[in-house]
Coordinates of C-alpha atoms in Angstrom, one line a residue:
Chain A
M30 CA 0.0 0.0 0.0
E31 CA 2.8 2.4 0.9
L32 CA 4.7 1.5 -2.2
K33 CA 1.7 2.2 -4.4
S34 CA 1.2 5.7 -2.9
D35 CA 4.9 6.5 -3.3
I36 CA 4.7 5.7 -7.0
Q37 CA 1.5 7.7 -7.3
K38 CA 3.1 10.7 -5.6
T39 CA 6.1 10.5 -7.9
I40 CA 3.9 10.4 -11.0
E41 CA 1.9 13.4 -9.8
N42 CA 5.1 15.3 -9.1
L43 CA 6.3 14.6 -12.6
E44 CA 3.0 15.6 -14.1
S45 CA 2.9 18.9 -12.3
K46 CA 6.5 19.7 -13.1
T47 CA 6.2 18.9 -16.8
E48 CA 2.6 20.0 -17.2
G49 CA 1.7 16.6 -18.7
S50 CA 4.8 16.3 -20.9
V51 CA 7.2 13.8 -19.3
P52 CA 10.7 13.2 -20.8
I53 CA 11.3 9.6 -21.7
E54 CA 14.4 9.4 -19.5
E55 CA 12.4 10.4 -16.4
V56 CA 9.8 7.7 -17.2
K57 CA 12.6 5.2 -17.5
E58 CA 14.0 6.4 -14.2
L59 CA 10.6 6.0 -12.6
I60 CA 10.2 2.4 -13.9
R61 CA 13.7 1.5 -12.7
G62 CA 12.8 2.8 -9.3
V63 CA 9.6 0.7 -9.2
K64 CA 11.6 -2.3 -10.5
D65 CA 14.2 -1.8 -7.7
I66 CA 11.5 -1.5 -5.1
F67 CA 9.9 -4.8 -6.1
E68 CA 13.0 -6.8 -7.0
G69 CA 15.4 -5.3 -4.6
R70 CA 14.4 -3.9 -1.3
F71 CA 11.1 -5.8 -1.0
E72 CA 12.6 -9.2 -1.9
S73 CA 15.9 -9.0 0.0
E74 CA 14.6 -7.5 3.2
D75 CA 10.9 -7.7 3.7
V76 CA 10.4 -11.1 2.1
H77 CA 13.5 -12.4 4.0
L78 CA 12.0 -11.0 7.3
Y79 CA 8.6 -12.7 6.6
G80 CA 10.6 -15.9 6.0
E81 CA 12.4 -15.6 9.3
L82 CA 9.2 -14.9 11.2
G83 CA 7.7 -18.0 9.6
E84 CA 10.7 -20.1 10.7
L85 CA 10.4 -18.6 14.2
A86 CA 6.7 -19.5 14.4
R87 CA 7.5 -23.1 13.3
F88 CA 10.2 -23.3 15.9
I89 CA 7.9 -22.1 18.7
N90 CA 5.3 -24.7 17.6
E91 CA 7.9 -27.4 17.7
A92 CA 9.2 -26.3 21.1
R93 CA 5.6 -26.3 22.5
K94 CA 5.2 -29.9 21.2
D95 CA 8.5 -30.9 22.7
L96 CA 7.7 -29.3 26.0
R97 CA 4.4 -31.1 26.2
E98 CA 6.1 -34.5 25.6
F99 CA 8.8 -33.5 28.0
Q100 CA 6.2 -33.1 30.8
P101 CA 7.9 -30.2 32.6
H102 CA 5.6 -30.4 35.6
L103 CA 7.3 -33.7 36.5
L104 CA 10.6 -31.9 36.5
T105 CA 9.4 -29.0 38.6
D106 CA 7.0 -30.9 40.9
Q107 CA 9.1 -33.9 41.5
E108 CA 12.6 -34.4 40.1
I109 CA 14.3 -31.1 40.9
P110 CA 12.8 -30.9 44.5
D111 CA 13.8 -34.6 45.0
A112 CA 17.4 -33.8 43.8
S113 CA 17.6 -30.8 46.1
D114 CA 16.3 -32.8 49.0
Q115 CA 19.0 -35.5 48.3
L116 CA 21.7 -32.9 48.3
D117 CA 20.4 -31.3 51.5
A118 CA 20.5 -34.7 53.1
I119 CA 24.2 -35.1 52.0
V120 CA 25.0 -31.8 53.7
N121 CA 23.1 -32.8 56.9
Q122 CA 24.6 -36.3 57.0
T123 CA 28.2 -35.2 56.4
E124 CA 27.7 -32.5 59.0
K125 CA 26.5 -35.1 61.5
A126 CA 29.3 -37.5 60.7
T127 CA 31.9 -34.7 61.0
G128 CA 30.4 -33.7 64.3
S129 CA 30.7 -37.3 65.5
I130 CA 34.4 -37.5 64.4
M131 CA 35.2 -34.3 66.3
D132 CA 33.4 -35.6 69.4
S133 CA 35.7 -38.6 69.3
C134 CA 38.7 -36.4 68.8
E135 CA 37.7 -34.4 71.9
Q136 CA 37.3 -37.6 73.8
L137 CA 40.8 -38.7 72.8
E138 CA 42.2 -35.4 73.9
G139 CA 40.5 -35.9 77.3
L140 CA 42.0 -39.4 77.6
N141 CA 45.5 -38.1 76.7
Q142 CA 45.2 -35.5 79.4
R143 CA 44.0 -38.2 81.9
V144 CA 47.1 -40.3 81.1
I145 CA 49.4 -37.3 81.6
D146 CA 47.7 -36.4 84.9
R147 CA 48.0 -40.0 86.2
L148 CA 51.6 -40.3 85.2
I149 CA 52.6 -37.0 86.8
S150 CA 50.8 -37.7 90.0
H151 CA 52.1 -41.3 90.2
N152 CA 53.5 -42.2 93.6
P153 CA 56.4 -43.0 93.8
P154 CA 57.3 -40.6 91.0
L155 CA 58.1 -42.3 87.6
D156 CA 61.5 -42.3 86.0
E157 CA 62.1 -39.1 83.9
D158 CA 63.0 -41.1 80.8
V159 CA 59.7 -43.0 81.0
L160 CA 57.8 -39.8 81.4
A161 CA 59.6 -38.2 78.5
G162 CA 58.9 -41.2 76.3
V163 CA 55.2 -41.1 77.2
D164 CA 55.1 -37.3 76.6
D165 CA 56.6 -37.8 73.1
A166 CA 54.0 -40.4 72.3
L167 CA 51.2 -38.2 73.6
T168 CA 52.4 -35.2 71.7
E169 CA 52.4 -37.3 68.5
S170 CA 48.9 -38.5 69.3
Q171 CA 47.8 -34.8 69.8
N172 CA 49.3 -33.9 66.4
H173 CA 47.2 -36.6 64.7
I174 CA 44.1 -35.3 66.5
T175 CA 44.9 -31.8 65.2
N176 CA 45.3 -33.3 61.7
I177 CA 41.8 -34.8 62.0
F178 CA 40.3 -31.5 63.0
E179 CA 42.1 -29.7 60.1
S180 CA 40.8 -32.4 57.7
C181 CA 37.2 -31.7 58.9
N182 CA 37.5 -28.5 56.8
F183 CA 36.1 -30.6 54.0
Q184 CA 32.6 -30.6 55.4
D185 CA 32.4 -26.8 55.4
L186 CA 33.7 -26.6 51.8
T187 CA 31.7 -29.5 50.3
G188 CA 28.6 -28.2 52.2
Q189 CA 28.9 -24.8 50.6
R190 CA 29.5 -26.3 47.1
I191 CA 26.5 -28.5 47.4
M192 CA 24.4 -25.5 48.5
K193 CA 25.6 -23.7 45.4
I194 CA 24.3 -26.7 43.3
V195 CA 21.0 -26.6 45.1
K196 CA 20.7 -22.9 44.3
T197 CA 21.3 -23.6 40.6
L198 CA 18.8 -26.4 40.6
R199 CA 16.2 -24.1 42.1
E200 CA 17.0 -21.5 39.4
V201 CA 16.5 -24.2 36.7
E202 CA 13.2 -25.1 38.3
R203 CA 12.1 -21.4 38.3
Q204 CA 13.0 -21.0 34.6
V205 CA 11.2 -24.2 33.6
L206 CA 8.1 -22.9 35.4
R207 CA 8.3 -19.7 33.5
M208 CA 8.5 -21.6 30.2
V209 CA 5.5 -23.6 31.3
V210 CA 3.6 -20.4 31.9
V211 CA 4.8 -18.7 28.7
F212 CA 3.8 -21.6 26.5
G213 CA 0.5 -22.1 28.3
L214 CA 1.2 -25.8 29.0
Q215 CA -0.1 -25.7 32.5
N216 CA -2.0 -23.1 34.4
K217 CA 0.5 -22.7 37.2
S218 CA 2.2 -19.5 38.2
V219 CA 5.7 -19.1 39.5
D220 CA 5.7 -19.4 43.2
D221 CA 6.3 -16.0 44.7
D222 CA 7.8 -17.4 47.9
M223 CA 10.3 -19.4 45.9
R224 CA 11.2 -16.3 43.9
K225 CA 11.8 -14.3 47.1
K226 CA 13.9 -17.1 48.5
L227 CA 16.0 -17.2 45.3
E228 CA 16.5 -13.5 45.4
D229 CA 17.6 -13.7 49.0
E230 CA 20.0 -16.5 48.2
A231 CA 21.4 -14.6 45.3
E232 CA 22.5 -11.9 47.7
L233 CA 24.9 -14.3 49.3
L234 CA 28.3 -14.7 47.7
E235 CA 29.0 -17.5 45.3
G236 CA 30.6 -19.9 47.8
P237 CA 33.9 -21.6 47.5
Q238 CA 35.6 -21.5 44.1
L239 CA 36.8 -24.7 42.4
P240 CA 40.5 -25.4 42.5
G241 CA 42.3 -23.2 39.9
N242 CA 39.6 -20.5 40.1
S243 CA 40.7 -19.4 43.5
L244 CA 43.9 -17.9 44.9
E245 CA 46.0 -20.0 47.2
Q246 CA 47.0 -18.8 50.7
D247 CA 50.5 -17.8 49.4
D248 CA 49.0 -15.6 46.6
I249 CA 46.7 -14.0 49.2
D250 CA 49.7 -13.3 51.4
D251 CA 51.4 -11.6 48.5
I252 CA 48.4 -9.3 48.1
L253 CA 48.2 -8.7 51.8
N254 CA 51.9 -7.8 52.0
K255 CA 51.4 -5.2 49.3
L256 CA 48.3 -3.7 50.8
L257 CA 48.6 -4.0 54.5
Chain B
M9 CA 55.0 -7.5 74.8
A10 CA 53.9 -11.1 75.5
V11 CA 50.5 -12.1 74.2
D12 CA 47.9 -12.7 76.9
K13 CA 46.4 -16.1 76.0
R14 CA 43.4 -15.3 78.2
M15 CA 42.3 -12.8 75.6
R16 CA 38.7 -13.2 74.5
I17 CA 38.3 -14.4 70.9
L18 CA 35.0 -14.2 69.0
V19 CA 34.6 -16.9 66.3
V20 CA 31.9 -16.2 63.7
D21 CA 30.7 -18.8 61.1
D22 CA 27.3 -20.1 60.1
F23 CA 28.7 -23.7 59.9
Q24 CA 28.9 -25.2 63.3
T25 CA 31.6 -27.6 62.0
M26 CA 33.9 -24.7 61.1
R27 CA 33.3 -23.0 64.4
R28 CA 34.3 -26.2 66.2
I29 CA 37.4 -26.6 64.1
I30 CA 38.6 -23.0 64.7
I31 CA 37.8 -23.2 68.4
N32 CA 39.7 -26.5 68.8
L33 CA 42.7 -25.3 66.9
L34 CA 42.7 -22.1 69.1
R35 CA 42.7 -24.4 72.1
Q36 CA 45.7 -26.3 70.7
L37 CA 47.4 -22.9 70.5
G38 CA 46.6 -22.1 74.1
F39 CA 43.6 -19.8 73.6
T40 CA 40.6 -21.1 75.6
N41 CA 38.6 -17.9 76.2
V42 CA 36.5 -18.2 73.1
V43 CA 32.9 -17.2 72.3
E44 CA 31.0 -17.9 69.1
A45 CA 28.3 -16.5 66.8
Q46 CA 26.5 -17.8 63.7
D47 CA 26.4 -14.6 61.6
G48 CA 27.5 -11.0 61.5
Q49 CA 24.3 -9.7 63.2
L50 CA 24.7 -12.0 66.2
A51 CA 28.4 -11.3 66.3
L52 CA 27.7 -7.6 66.6
E53 CA 25.6 -8.3 69.7
K54 CA 28.4 -10.4 71.1
V55 CA 31.0 -7.6 70.5
K56 CA 28.7 -5.1 72.3
D57 CA 27.9 -7.5 75.2
D58 CA 31.3 -9.2 75.8
K59 CA 34.7 -7.7 75.9
I60 CA 36.1 -9.1 72.7
D61 CA 39.8 -8.7 72.0
L62 CA 39.9 -10.4 68.6
V63 CA 37.5 -11.5 65.9
I64 CA 37.9 -14.5 63.6
S65 CA 35.1 -14.4 61.1
D66 CA 33.8 -16.2 58.0
W67 CA 32.7 -14.0 55.0
N68 CA 29.7 -15.8 53.5
M69 CA 26.9 -15.8 56.1
P70 CA 23.2 -15.1 56.1
N71 CA 21.7 -11.9 57.7
M72 CA 25.0 -10.1 57.8
T73 CA 28.1 -11.2 56.0
G74 CA 31.6 -11.0 57.5
L75 CA 32.5 -8.1 55.3
E76 CA 29.4 -6.1 56.4
F77 CA 30.2 -7.0 60.0
L78 CA 33.7 -5.7 59.5
K79 CA 32.5 -2.5 58.0
V80 CA 30.1 -1.9 60.9
L81 CA 32.9 -2.4 63.3
R82 CA 35.3 -0.1 61.4
S83 CA 32.6 2.7 61.3
S84 CA 32.4 2.6 65.1
E85 CA 34.8 4.7 67.1
E86 CA 34.8 2.0 69.8
Y87 CA 35.6 -1.0 67.6
K88 CA 37.5 0.6 64.7
D89 CA 40.8 -1.0 65.8
L90 CA 39.4 -4.3 67.0
P91 CA 41.7 -7.0 65.4
F92 CA 39.8 -8.8 62.7
I93 CA 40.9 -11.9 60.8
M94 CA 38.7 -13.1 57.9
V95 CA 38.6 -16.9 57.4
T96 CA 36.8 -17.7 54.2
A97 CA 36.5 -19.9 51.1
E98 CA 36.3 -16.6 49.0
G99 CA 39.8 -16.8 47.5
K100 CA 39.2 -14.3 44.7
K101 CA 41.6 -11.3 44.4
E102 CA 38.8 -8.8 44.4
N103 CA 37.5 -10.3 47.7
V104 CA 40.9 -10.0 49.4
I105 CA 41.2 -6.4 48.2
A106 CA 37.6 -5.6 49.3
A107 CA 38.4 -7.0 52.8
V108 CA 41.6 -5.0 53.0
Q109 CA 39.9 -1.9 52.0
A110 CA 37.3 -2.5 54.7
G111 CA 40.0 -2.7 57.3
V112 CA 40.7 -6.4 57.8
N113 CA 43.9 -7.3 59.7
N114 CA 44.5 -10.6 58.0
Y115 CA 42.9 -13.1 55.6
I116 CA 42.9 -16.9 55.8
V117 CA 41.6 -19.0 52.9
K118 CA 39.9 -22.3 53.6
P119 CA 40.9 -25.1 53.9
F120 CA 43.6 -24.1 56.4
N121 CA 45.7 -25.8 59.1
A122 CA 46.8 -25.0 62.6
A123 CA 50.2 -23.7 61.4
T124 CA 48.5 -21.1 59.1
L125 CA 46.2 -20.0 61.9
K126 CA 49.1 -19.6 64.3
E127 CA 51.1 -17.6 61.7
K128 CA 48.2 -15.2 61.0
L129 CA 47.4 -14.8 64.7
S130 CA 51.0 -13.9 65.4
K131 CA 51.0 -11.3 62.7
V132 CA 47.9 -9.7 64.2
I133 CA 48.5 -9.9 68.0
G134 CA 52.2 -10.6 68.1
D135 CA 54.3 -13.7 68.6
F136 CA 53.3 -16.3 71.2

């Protein structure tokens, strides 16, 4: 419609300028312009755009079909929550087990102290060499207990990493729910409480970095030496 | 001047396991006067209620992070010089710089051992 009115306007301009007598070259120019419009701009841009839109519509239809077959509500109602629960259980169980290991370490420390107290208060007093030998053994025992405590660091780090995965799973769940709503596959809205919870979680930092993505203590010490 | 091992140390971490590890390692080093808190908000109350000589705090905690807690302390005339060691899994350079800019006295990246804790404590409170 717009093309036709443009052509009409051009013809009217020519008519008024030439009072009805139009040179043949100007007519040729006009025809070339019309030809360009139809064969050039229209075909290469507009037709191409219509084609792209058609492809997009077909893609959306296919995606809707795929999503229906995929049954997204199973993922959001069951599978992701189940996976999150399993990961939460891992965190809780490792925390409990780590607590139990540390309880035992503290018991061992208490026993070591009782041995020391008994030997020191022994009557008659024990030989110095015997006491020194026992002291060496107990010091070594204490070092092992300290090593166990240090190794319990793993629970904090793995716990934080798992919580990061749980957060990602919840985000996937939220995005799938959004797709369900957008494609009208299920009349279910995104849970506002879950959204709020996710936003709150996002405020926390990212958690521990994977090895290689994080600085080692020596690198941090270098920075501190320069800055402090 | 010799370090007084009776000094009161506040350990802040939302993971109970980590609090226990730090408290136990402190005990190995001779520091037994230790109080604990689960996040920056609760830690702030402890600082106000108890006479705290040193803070060892995690970074990533709910309610109030370690960095926010540190900033609150540094903005207060009373606690602006309170020794503060950050113990965290946040090993990125920008985190370390942010902590230093906020006024941290030292920074330990997890996982760590008793020797690292001893070395960092010595740098902040002096040799013991």
